[in-house]
């Protein structure tokens, strides 16, 4: 049994394995096994793709009520259908066939949702056009019957007996935690998610997320399994730890793909999928390839080649991104809706350059080499000592990797407390998160030369997000204490406990006077970092923050 998730969209080539190739061949060989077309059973529109897939859409509310592949029903758990959000109310549902394409349209208030089938394909193509906030979030959930696939992502398994937090984080009897939120992956890290077993693969291939929010590094729930079955998600807007306003308009296609066990064809992946066949279907808000443009950058200078670089485009209506080539920083971002965009260059997940670019329909906007000023990268500053790397993530800190798929209380987490000595594995010893009620007051020990102790220095603490306005106040040698800094703008929802450290990167700076240092070079100076805030509750839901890097400048 395979437990594959998709490859990063940065890798534009994708080689199907032997199983997938066999599945593709089998699909082609049975494409004429049934007649392509649709019918009305009174309650649903029934679509036969003419391959091995038959699906039904409710005429009442647009739910996907049946998904039968090779004679087996895959749709449904807990008596629920698959649908937008938790299901729409009474809707206007229509169907039409245009040659080798069938389109089912769902109208619910200002929202429009579409299902499309192509003759001879075991795919369901979906688009969603959300015009306003009358439907709160934007997600499609494919509900899969229990027992059809084994649980191949144990950290996303949500059926346990003990609730740790809210109603969506649980603990097993052995102390390991589970939640549907714990996806591990950023949006840019996957093309598809799903399950494979018993000679069948069931997948959702994500869209390009141009109408989503949160950028390439956003994490959200992708899939989960429980005693009742499993769920696969396409999340376009979700409020948890969200850094951007909601975008509106037509998003898609995202694809429900069934295979003979292998991964879905890479031809369905974002950036490679072509849907010219949809140009004439009349979907609200649809913009075909001819109405889009491209941005290409010759290169990026001033990079630290030890880190990956990503280029993002964003405005209030759309978002896009692409990876910069490691050798020279070349990048290309296609399929972009026309208009002006803010262009951001990220070192890891840390913004180190912003500019602007305008995209025109049918054109390519070519940019000369982008020069990242040395001062824009805090990692270029000369430091007496540094804990962590300035890359916009808590990577390398204690428990950082675990926190994208576990709760901080998980038995697998190392102790959140403990002091740190610079020069003694300090990054791995420093916790990735600090909370007011858990490990506030952590101590960092370091020595200075006589010359260093004779001068004032700037201390910097970089954070990636914060919960309940948690921010660091520092004390040096019990001789000097900083003012309480103002809280930066951060998401107001849970973050540190639901698998995401991503927020609005911010750097706190503290001017430490020379009088605070110890003049005896044989003695350790002691830095205490406290988390301060008047909000939050207790434990891991007390005010907290995620650490990017800490350094004392020369």
Coordinates of C-alpha atoms in Angstrom, one line a residue:
X1 CA 0.0 0.0 0.0
X2 CA 1.2 3.5 -0.9
X3 CA 0.9 6.5 1.3
X4 CA 2.1 9.1 -1.2
X5 CA 1.4 12.8 -1.2
X6 CA 2.3 15.0 -4.2
X7 CA 5.6 16.3 -5.2
X8 CA 6.4 20.0 -4.9
X9 CA 5.0 22.1 -7.7
X10 CA 8.5 23.4 -8.0
X11 CA 9.4 20.2 -9.7
X12 CA 7.7 20.5 -13.1
X13 CA 8.8 17.0 -14.2
X14 CA 7.0 14.0 -12.7
X15 CA 7.8 10.4 -13.6
X16 CA 5.0 7.9 -13.1
X17 CA 6.1 4.7 -11.3
X18 CA 5.4 1.3 -12.8
X19 CA 2.1 1.0 -10.8
X20 CA 0.9 4.4 -12.0
X21 CA 1.9 3.7 -15.6
X22 CA 0.1 0.4 -15.5
X23 CA -3.0 2.2 -14.1
X24 CA -2.8 4.7 -16.9
X25 CA -2.6 2.0 -19.5
X26 CA -5.5 0.1 -17.9
X27 CA -7.6 3.3 -17.9
X28 CA -6.9 3.9 -21.6
X29 CA -7.8 0.2 -22.4
X30 CA -11.2 0.4 -20.7
X31 CA -12.2 3.9 -21.8
X32 CA -15.0 2.5 -24.0
X33 CA -16.3 0.1 -21.4
X34 CA -19.5 2.2 -20.9
X35 CA -21.4 4.9 -22.7
X36 CA -20.4 8.5 -21.9
X37 CA -23.4 10.6 -20.9
X38 CA -25.7 11.7 -18.1
X39 CA -29.2 10.8 -16.8
X40 CA -31.6 11.9 -14.2
X41 CA -32.7 9.4 -11.5
X42 CA -35.2 11.9 -10.0
X43 CA -32.9 13.0 -7.1
X44 CA -29.5 13.3 -8.8
X45 CA -27.9 13.9 -12.1
X46 CA -26.0 10.7 -12.9
X47 CA -22.8 11.0 -14.9
X48 CA -21.1 8.1 -16.6
X49 CA -17.6 9.1 -17.8
X50 CA -17.5 6.2 -20.3
X51 CA -14.5 4.8 -18.4
X52 CA -14.7 3.2 -15.0
X53 CA -16.3 6.1 -13.1
X54 CA -19.9 7.0 -12.4
X55 CA -20.9 9.8 -10.1
X56 CA -24.0 11.5 -8.9
X57 CA -24.8 15.1 -7.9
X58 CA -27.8 16.0 -5.9
X59 CA -30.4 18.1 -7.8
X60 CA -31.4 19.7 -4.5
X61 CA -28.1 21.1 -3.1
X62 CA -25.2 20.2 -5.4
X63 CA -23.7 17.5 -3.0
X64 CA -21.7 14.7 -4.5
X65 CA -23.9 11.8 -3.4
X66 CA -22.1 8.9 -5.1
X67 CA -18.7 8.1 -6.5
X68 CA -18.5 4.6 -8.0
X69 CA -15.2 3.4 -9.5
X70 CA -15.1 -0.1 -11.0
X71 CA -18.3 -0.9 -9.3
X72 CA -17.3 0.1 -5.8
X73 CA -18.9 3.0 -3.9
X74 CA -16.3 5.3 -2.4
X75 CA -18.4 8.3 -1.4
X76 CA -19.7 8.9 2.0
X77 CA -19.0 8.5 5.7
X78 CA -21.2 9.2 8.8
X79 CA -24.2 9.5 6.5
X80 CA -22.7 12.6 4.9
X81 CA -22.1 13.6 1.3
X82 CA -19.2 15.4 -0.2
X83 CA -19.6 19.1 -0.7
X84 CA -18.6 22.7 -0.4
X85 CA -18.1 23.6 3.3
X86 CA -20.5 21.5 5.4
X87 CA -23.0 21.4 2.6
X88 CA -25.0 24.1 0.8
X89 CA -28.7 24.7 1.3
X90 CA -31.3 24.4 -1.4
X91 CA -29.6 25.3 -4.7
X92 CA -30.4 25.6 -8.4
X93 CA -28.6 22.7 -10.1
X94 CA -28.4 22.3 -13.9
X95 CA -26.6 20.0 -16.3
X96 CA -25.5 20.3 -19.9
X97 CA -23.4 18.3 -22.3
X98 CA -21.1 19.9 -24.8
X99 CA -19.6 17.2 -27.0
X100 CA -17.2 15.2 -24.9
X101 CA -17.8 17.3 -21.7
X102 CA -20.6 17.3 -19.2
X103 CA -20.9 20.3 -16.8
X104 CA -23.1 20.4 -13.7
X105 CA -23.6 23.9 -12.4
X106 CA -24.7 24.6 -8.8
X107 CA -26.0 28.1 -7.8
X108 CA -26.4 28.9 -4.1
X109 CA -27.0 32.6 -3.4
X110 CA -23.9 34.3 -4.9
X111 CA -21.8 31.1 -4.9
X112 CA -21.3 29.1 -8.0
X113 CA -19.9 25.6 -8.0
X114 CA -19.2 23.3 -11.0
X115 CA -18.5 19.6 -11.7
X116 CA -17.2 18.6 -15.1
X117 CA -16.6 15.2 -16.6
X118 CA -14.7 14.3 -19.8
X119 CA -15.4 11.3 -21.9
X120 CA -13.1 8.4 -21.2
X121 CA -11.5 9.9 -18.0
X122 CA -11.8 8.7 -14.4
X123 CA -11.6 12.3 -13.2
X124 CA -14.1 14.8 -11.8
X125 CA -13.1 18.4 -12.4
X126 CA -14.3 21.0 -9.9
X127 CA -14.5 24.8 -9.8
X128 CA -15.8 27.1 -7.1
X129 CA -16.7 30.8 -7.5
X130 CA -17.2 32.5 -4.2
X131 CA -18.2 36.1 -4.6
X132 CA -18.5 37.2 -0.9
X133 CA -18.5 36.1 2.7
X134 CA -22.1 34.6 2.6
X135 CA -20.3 31.3 2.8
X136 CA -17.7 31.6 5.6
X137 CA -14.7 29.6 4.5
X138 CA -14.0 28.0 1.1
X139 CA -13.3 24.3 1.1
X140 CA -14.4 21.1 -0.6
X141 CA -14.4 18.0 1.4
X142 CA -14.5 14.6 -0.3
X143 CA -15.9 12.1 2.2
X144 CA -14.7 8.5 1.7
X145 CA -16.3 5.4 3.2
X146 CA -14.5 3.6 6.0
X147 CA -12.6 0.4 5.4
X148 CA -11.5 1.2 1.8
X149 CA -8.0 2.4 2.6
X150 CA -5.7 1.7 5.4
X151 CA -4.5 4.6 7.5
X152 CA -1.2 5.6 5.9
X153 CA -0.8 8.9 7.6
X154 CA -1.1 8.1 11.3
X155 CA -0.4 11.6 12.5
X156 CA -3.6 12.8 10.7
X157 CA -5.7 10.1 12.3
X158 CA -8.3 11.8 14.4
X159 CA -10.3 9.0 16.1
X160 CA -9.1 8.8 19.6
X161 CA -10.7 8.8 23.0
X162 CA -9.1 11.8 24.7
X163 CA -9.6 15.4 23.7
X164 CA -6.5 17.6 24.2
X165 CA -7.8 20.9 22.9
X166 CA -11.0 22.3 21.5
X167 CA -12.9 19.5 19.7
X168 CA -10.2 18.8 17.1
X169 CA -7.0 17.8 18.8
X170 CA -6.9 14.3 20.4
X171 CA -4.5 12.1 22.3
X172 CA -3.9 8.4 22.1
X173 CA -3.3 6.3 25.2
X174 CA 0.4 6.3 24.5
X175 CA 0.5 10.1 24.6
X176 CA 0.8 10.8 20.9
X177 CA -1.5 13.5 19.6
X178 CA -3.6 13.5 16.5
X179 CA -5.6 16.2 14.6
X180 CA -6.9 16.8 11.1
X181 CA -4.9 20.0 11.2
X182 CA -1.6 18.2 11.3
X183 CA -0.8 18.1 7.6
X184 CA 3.0 18.6 7.8
X185 CA 2.9 20.2 4.3
X186 CA 2.8 23.7 3.0
X187 CA 0.8 24.4 0.0
X188 CA 3.9 24.6 -2.2
X189 CA 5.0 21.1 -1.0
X190 CA 2.3 19.0 -2.6
X191 CA 0.4 18.6 -5.9
X192 CA -2.0 16.0 -4.7
X193 CA -3.2 14.1 -1.6
X194 CA -5.1 10.9 -1.2
X195 CA -4.8 7.2 -0.6
X196 CA -3.8 4.1 -2.5
X197 CA -4.6 0.5 -1.7
X198 CA -6.2 -2.6 -3.2
X199 CA -5.3 -1.6 -6.7
X200 CA -7.2 1.7 -6.4
X201 CA -5.9 5.3 -5.9
X202 CA -8.2 8.0 -4.8
X203 CA -6.8 11.5 -5.0
X204 CA -7.6 15.2 -4.9
X205 CA -5.2 17.2 -7.2
X206 CA -5.1 20.7 -5.8
X207 CA -5.8 23.8 -7.9
X208 CA -3.2 26.6 -8.4
X209 CA -4.7 28.3 -5.4
X210 CA -4.8 31.7 -7.2
X211 CA -7.9 32.7 -5.3
X212 CA -6.8 31.2 -2.0
X213 CA -5.1 33.1 0.8
X214 CA -1.9 32.7 2.9
X215 CA 0.7 32.3 0.2
X216 CA 2.9 29.4 -0.7
X217 CA 3.9 28.6 2.9
X218 CA 0.4 28.3 4.3
X219 CA -0.5 25.0 6.1
X220 CA -4.0 23.7 6.5
X221 CA -5.9 20.5 6.9
X222 CA -5.5 18.1 3.9
X223 CA -6.9 14.8 4.9
X224 CA -7.9 12.8 7.9
X225 CA -9.2 9.4 8.8
X226 CA -11.5 8.3 11.6
X227 CA -13.6 5.3 12.6
X228 CA -16.3 6.5 10.2
X229 CA -14.1 7.0 7.1
X230 CA -11.8 9.6 5.7
X231 CA -11.8 13.1 4.3
X232 CA -9.8 14.7 1.5
X233 CA -9.8 18.5 1.4
X234 CA -9.2 21.3 -1.1
X235 CA -8.8 24.3 1.2
X236 CA -9.0 27.7 -0.6
X237 CA -9.7 29.9 2.4
X238 CA -9.5 28.9 6.0
X239 CA -9.4 31.2 9.0
X240 CA -6.9 29.3 11.2
X241 CA -3.6 31.3 11.5
X242 CA -4.5 33.2 8.3
X243 CA -2.3 36.1 7.3
X244 CA -4.3 37.5 4.4
X245 CA -7.8 38.7 3.6
X246 CA -10.0 36.4 1.8
X247 CA -9.9 36.5 -2.0
X248 CA -13.0 36.0 -4.2
X249 CA -13.6 34.7 -7.7
X250 CA -13.5 31.5 -9.6
X251 CA -11.0 28.9 -8.4
X252 CA -10.1 25.7 -10.2
X253 CA -10.0 23.3 -11.5
X254 CA -9.2 20.9 -8.7
X255 CA -9.6 17.3 -9.5
X256 CA -11.0 14.2 -8.0
X257 CA -8.9 11.5 -9.7
X258 CA -9.2 7.8 -9.5
X259 CA -6.5 5.4 -10.7
X260 CA -5.5 1.8 -10.6
X261 CA -3.4 2.4 -7.6
X262 CA -0.7 4.8 -8.9
X263 CA -0.4 8.5 -8.4
X264 CA -2.6 10.7 -10.6
X265 CA -1.1 11.8 -13.9
X266 CA 1.2 14.8 -13.7
X267 CA -0.8 16.3 -16.5
X268 CA -3.4 17.2 -13.9
X269 CA -0.9 19.0 -11.7
X270 CA -1.0 22.8 -11.2
X271 CA 1.1 24.5 -13.8
X272 CA 0.8 21.6 -16.3
X273 CA -3.0 21.1 -16.5
X274 CA -4.5 22.5 -19.7
X275 CA -8.3 23.0 -19.8
X276 CA -9.0 24.7 -23.2
X277 CA -11.9 22.4 -23.4
X278 CA -13.5 24.5 -20.6
X279 CA -13.2 27.8 -22.4
X280 CA -16.7 27.6 -23.9
X281 CA -18.6 26.2 -21.0
X282 CA -19.8 29.5 -19.7
X283 CA -18.6 29.2 -16.1
X284 CA -18.9 32.4 -14.1
X285 CA -15.5 34.2 -13.7
X286 CA -13.7 31.8 -16.0
X287 CA -10.5 33.1 -17.7
X288 CA -8.8 30.9 -20.2
X289 CA -5.1 30.8 -21.1
X290 CA -5.3 33.6 -23.7
X291 CA -6.6 36.0 -21.0
X292 CA -3.5 35.3 -18.7
X293 CA 0.1 36.4 -18.7
X294 CA 3.5 35.5 -17.4
X295 CA 6.3 36.9 -15.3
X296 CA 9.9 35.8 -15.9
X297 CA 13.0 36.9 -14.0
X298 CA 16.5 36.8 -15.4
X299 CA 17.9 36.1 -12.0
X300 CA 18.3 37.2 -8.4
X301 CA 21.6 38.5 -7.1
X302 CA 22.6 38.8 -3.4
X303 CA 21.2 35.4 -2.5
X304 CA 22.6 33.1 0.1
X305 CA 22.9 29.9 -1.9
X306 CA 22.5 27.8 1.2
X307 CA 18.8 28.5 1.1
X308 CA 16.0 28.0 -1.4
X309 CA 14.4 31.2 -2.7
X310 CA 10.7 31.6 -3.7
X311 CA 9.2 34.5 -5.7
X312 CA 5.6 35.4 -4.9
X313 CA 3.1 37.6 -6.7
X314 CA 0.1 38.9 -4.8
X315 CA -2.7 41.4 -4.9
X316 CA -6.2 41.5 -3.4
X317 CA -7.6 39.4 -6.2
X318 CA -5.0 36.6 -6.8
X319 CA -1.7 35.0 -5.7
X320 CA 1.0 33.0 -7.4
X321 CA 4.5 31.8 -6.7
X322 CA 7.4 30.0 -8.3
X323 CA 10.8 28.7 -7.2
X324 CA 14.0 30.6 -8.1
X325 CA 16.6 28.4 -9.8
X326 CA 19.4 27.6 -7.3
X327 CA 22.2 28.4 -9.8
X328 CA 21.2 31.9 -10.7
X329 CA 17.8 32.8 -9.3
X330 CA 16.0 32.5 -12.6
X331 CA 12.2 32.2 -12.2
X332 CA 9.1 31.9 -14.3
X333 CA 5.5 32.2 -13.2
X334 CA 2.8 31.6 -15.7
X335 CA -1.0 31.5 -15.9
X336 CA -1.3 34.9 -14.1
X337 CA -4.4 37.0 -14.2
X338 CA -3.8 40.5 -15.6
X339 CA -3.1 43.4 -13.2
X340 CA -0.5 44.9 -10.9
X341 CA 1.1 42.7 -8.3
X342 CA 3.5 43.0 -5.4
X343 CA 6.5 40.8 -6.1
X344 CA 8.2 39.4 -3.0
X345 CA 11.4 37.4 -2.9
X346 CA 11.6 35.0 0.0
X347 CA 14.8 33.5 1.5
X348 CA 13.3 30.3 2.9
X349 CA 10.1 31.9 4.2
X350 CA 11.6 35.3 5.1
X351 CA 10.8 38.2 2.8
X352 CA 14.1 39.9 1.7
X353 CA 12.9 41.9 -1.2
X354 CA 9.6 43.5 -2.4
X355 CA 8.8 45.3 -5.7
X356 CA 6.0 45.6 -8.1
X357 CA 5.2 44.1 -11.5
X358 CA 2.3 44.4 -14.0
X359 CA 1.0 41.5 -15.9
X360 CA -0.9 41.8 -19.2
X361 CA -3.1 39.2 -20.9
X362 CA -1.2 37.2 -23.5
X363 CA 2.1 38.8 -22.6
X364 CA 5.3 38.0 -20.8
X365 CA 6.7 40.6 -18.4
X366 CA 10.5 40.0 -18.3
X367 CA 12.4 41.4 -15.3
X368 CA 16.1 42.2 -15.2
X369 CA 18.2 40.7 -12.4
X370 CA 16.7 41.5 -9.0
X371 CA 19.3 42.6 -6.6
X372 CA 18.6 41.8 -3.0
X373 CA 20.3 44.5 -0.8
X374 CA 22.6 42.9 1.8
X375 CA 20.9 44.9 4.5
X376 CA 17.6 43.2 3.7
X377 CA 18.8 39.8 4.9
X378 CA 19.3 39.9 8.7
X379 CA 21.6 36.9 8.4
X380 CA 24.2 39.1 6.7
X381 CA 24.8 41.2 9.8
X382 CA 28.0 40.5 11.8
X383 CA 27.0 38.9 15.1
X384 CA 28.9 38.0 18.3
X385 CA 26.7 34.9 18.5
X386 CA 23.6 33.7 16.7
X387 CA 21.0 31.0 17.6
X388 CA 19.1 29.7 14.6
X389 CA 19.1 30.9 11.0
X390 CA 17.3 33.9 9.6
X391 CA 15.1 32.1 7.2
X392 CA 11.5 32.9 8.4
X393 CA 11.0 29.5 10.1
X394 CA 11.9 27.9 13.4
X395 CA 13.7 25.1 11.6
X396 CA 16.6 23.7 13.6
X397 CA 15.2 24.7 17.0
X398 CA 14.1 22.0 19.5
X399 CA 10.8 20.3 18.5
X400 CA 10.4 22.4 15.4
X401 CA 10.0 19.5 13.0
X402 CA 7.5 17.8 15.3
X403 CA 5.3 20.8 15.6
X404 CA 3.9 20.6 12.0
X405 CA 2.2 17.3 12.9
X406 CA 1.8 17.2 16.6
X407 CA 0.5 19.1 19.6
X408 CA 3.1 20.6 21.9
X409 CA 1.9 18.3 24.7
X410 CA 2.8 15.2 22.6
X411 CA 4.9 12.6 24.3
X412 CA 7.4 12.7 21.5
X413 CA 8.3 16.4 22.2
X414 CA 11.5 17.1 24.1
X415 CA 11.2 19.1 27.3
X416 CA 10.1 22.7 26.5
X417 CA 12.2 24.0 29.4
X418 CA 15.9 24.0 30.0
X419 CA 18.6 26.7 29.7
X420 CA 20.9 27.3 26.7
X421 CA 24.6 27.8 26.5
X422 CA 26.0 29.5 23.4
X423 CA 28.7 27.3 22.0
X424 CA 27.0 24.1 23.2
X425 CA 24.5 23.0 20.5
X426 CA 22.6 26.1 21.3
X427 CA 20.1 26.0 18.4
X428 CA 18.9 22.4 19.0
X429 CA 18.7 23.2 22.7
X430 CA 16.5 26.3 22.3
X431 CA 12.7 25.6 22.1
X432 CA 11.1 26.6 18.8
X433 CA 8.1 28.0 20.7
X434 CA 7.9 30.1 23.9
X435 CA 4.8 30.4 26.0
X436 CA 4.0 32.6 29.0
X437 CA 2.6 29.7 31.0
X438 CA 5.0 27.0 29.9
X439 CA 8.7 28.1 29.4
X440 CA 8.8 31.8 29.8
X441 CA 12.0 33.0 31.5
X442 CA 14.4 30.7 29.5
X443 CA 18.0 31.6 30.2
X444 CA 20.8 31.9 27.6
X445 CA 24.4 31.9 28.9
X446 CA 27.2 33.5 26.8
X447 CA 30.6 35.0 27.3
X448 CA 32.0 38.3 25.9
X449 CA 35.5 39.5 25.4
X450 CA 36.7 42.6 27.3
X451 CA 36.3 44.7 24.1
X452 CA 32.8 43.4 23.5
X453 CA 31.7 44.0 27.1
X454 CA 32.9 47.6 26.9
X455 CA 30.3 48.5 24.3
X456 CA 26.6 48.6 23.8
X457 CA 25.1 46.0 21.5
X458 CA 21.8 45.3 19.7
X459 CA 20.0 42.1 20.5
X460 CA 17.6 40.8 17.9
X461 CA 14.8 38.3 18.3
X462 CA 13.0 37.2 15.1
X463 CA 9.6 35.6 15.4
X464 CA 7.4 33.9 12.8
X465 CA 4.1 34.2 14.5
X466 CA 2.5 34.8 17.9
X467 CA -0.6 33.7 19.7
X468 CA -2.6 36.1 22.0
X469 CA -0.1 38.9 21.4
X470 CA 2.8 37.0 23.0
X471 CA 6.1 38.8 22.6
X472 CA 9.5 38.7 24.2
X473 CA 10.8 41.0 26.9
X474 CA 14.5 40.6 27.8
X475 CA 16.6 41.0 30.9
X476 CA 20.4 40.9 31.0
X477 CA 22.3 39.8 34.1
X478 CA 19.4 41.1 36.3
X479 CA 20.9 44.5 35.7
X480 CA 18.9 45.8 32.7
X481 CA 15.4 45.0 31.5
X482 CA 13.9 46.1 28.2
X483 CA 10.7 47.9 27.8
X484 CA 7.7 45.7 26.8
X485 CA 7.6 45.9 23.0
X486 CA 4.4 46.6 21.1
X487 CA 2.8 43.4 19.6
X488 CA 3.1 43.2 15.8
X489 CA 0.1 42.2 13.8
X490 CA -0.3 38.5 13.8
X491 CA -3.2 36.1 13.2
X492 CA -5.7 36.1 16.1
X493 CA -6.6 32.4 15.9
X494 CA -4.7 29.3 17.2
X495 CA -1.4 28.7 15.5
X496 CA 1.2 27.1 17.7
X497 CA -1.0 24.2 18.6
X498 CA -2.6 23.3 15.3
X499 CA 0.5 22.6 13.2
X500 CA 1.5 26.0 11.9
X501 CA 4.3 28.4 12.8
X502 CA 3.6 30.7 9.8
X503 CA 2.4 34.2 10.5
X504 CA 3.9 37.6 9.9
X505 CA 7.6 37.5 10.4
X506 CA 8.8 40.2 12.7
X507 CA 12.1 41.3 14.3
X508 CA 12.3 42.7 17.8
X509 CA 15.4 44.8 18.5
X510 CA 16.7 45.7 22.0
X511 CA 19.5 48.3 22.6
X512 CA 21.5 46.8 25.5
X513 CA 23.8 49.3 27.2
X514 CA 27.4 48.5 28.0
X515 CA 26.6 48.8 31.7
X516 CA 24.5 45.6 31.5
X517 CA 27.4 43.3 30.6
X518 CA 29.8 41.5 33.0
X519 CA 33.3 42.8 32.7
X520 CA 34.9 39.6 33.9
X521 CA 35.6 37.7 30.7
X522 CA 35.6 34.4 32.6
X523 CA 32.0 34.8 33.7
X524 CA 28.9 34.0 31.7
X525 CA 26.4 36.8 30.9
X526 CA 22.8 35.7 31.3
X527 CA 20.0 36.7 29.0
X528 CA 16.5 35.9 30.2
X529 CA 13.6 35.9 27.7
X530 CA 10.1 36.3 29.1
X531 CA 6.9 36.1 27.2
X532 CA 4.6 39.0 28.0
X533 CA 0.9 39.6 27.2
X534 CA -2.3 40.4 28.9
X535 CA -4.3 37.8 26.9
X536 CA -4.3 34.1 26.3
X537 CA -5.4 31.5 28.8
X538 CA -3.3 28.8 30.3
X539 CA -0.7 26.2 29.3
X540 CA -0.2 25.9 25.5
X541 CA -3.0 28.3 24.9
X542 CA -1.3 31.0 27.0
X543 CA 0.4 33.8 25.0
X544 CA 3.2 32.5 23.0
X545 CA 5.5 33.0 20.0
X546 CA 7.5 31.0 17.5
X547 CA 11.2 31.8 17.1
X548 CA 13.1 32.4 13.8
X549 CA 16.5 33.5 15.1
X550 CA 18.2 35.3 18.1
X551 CA 21.5 37.1 17.8
X552 CA 23.7 39.7 19.5
X553 CA 25.2 42.0 17.0
X554 CA 28.9 42.9 17.0

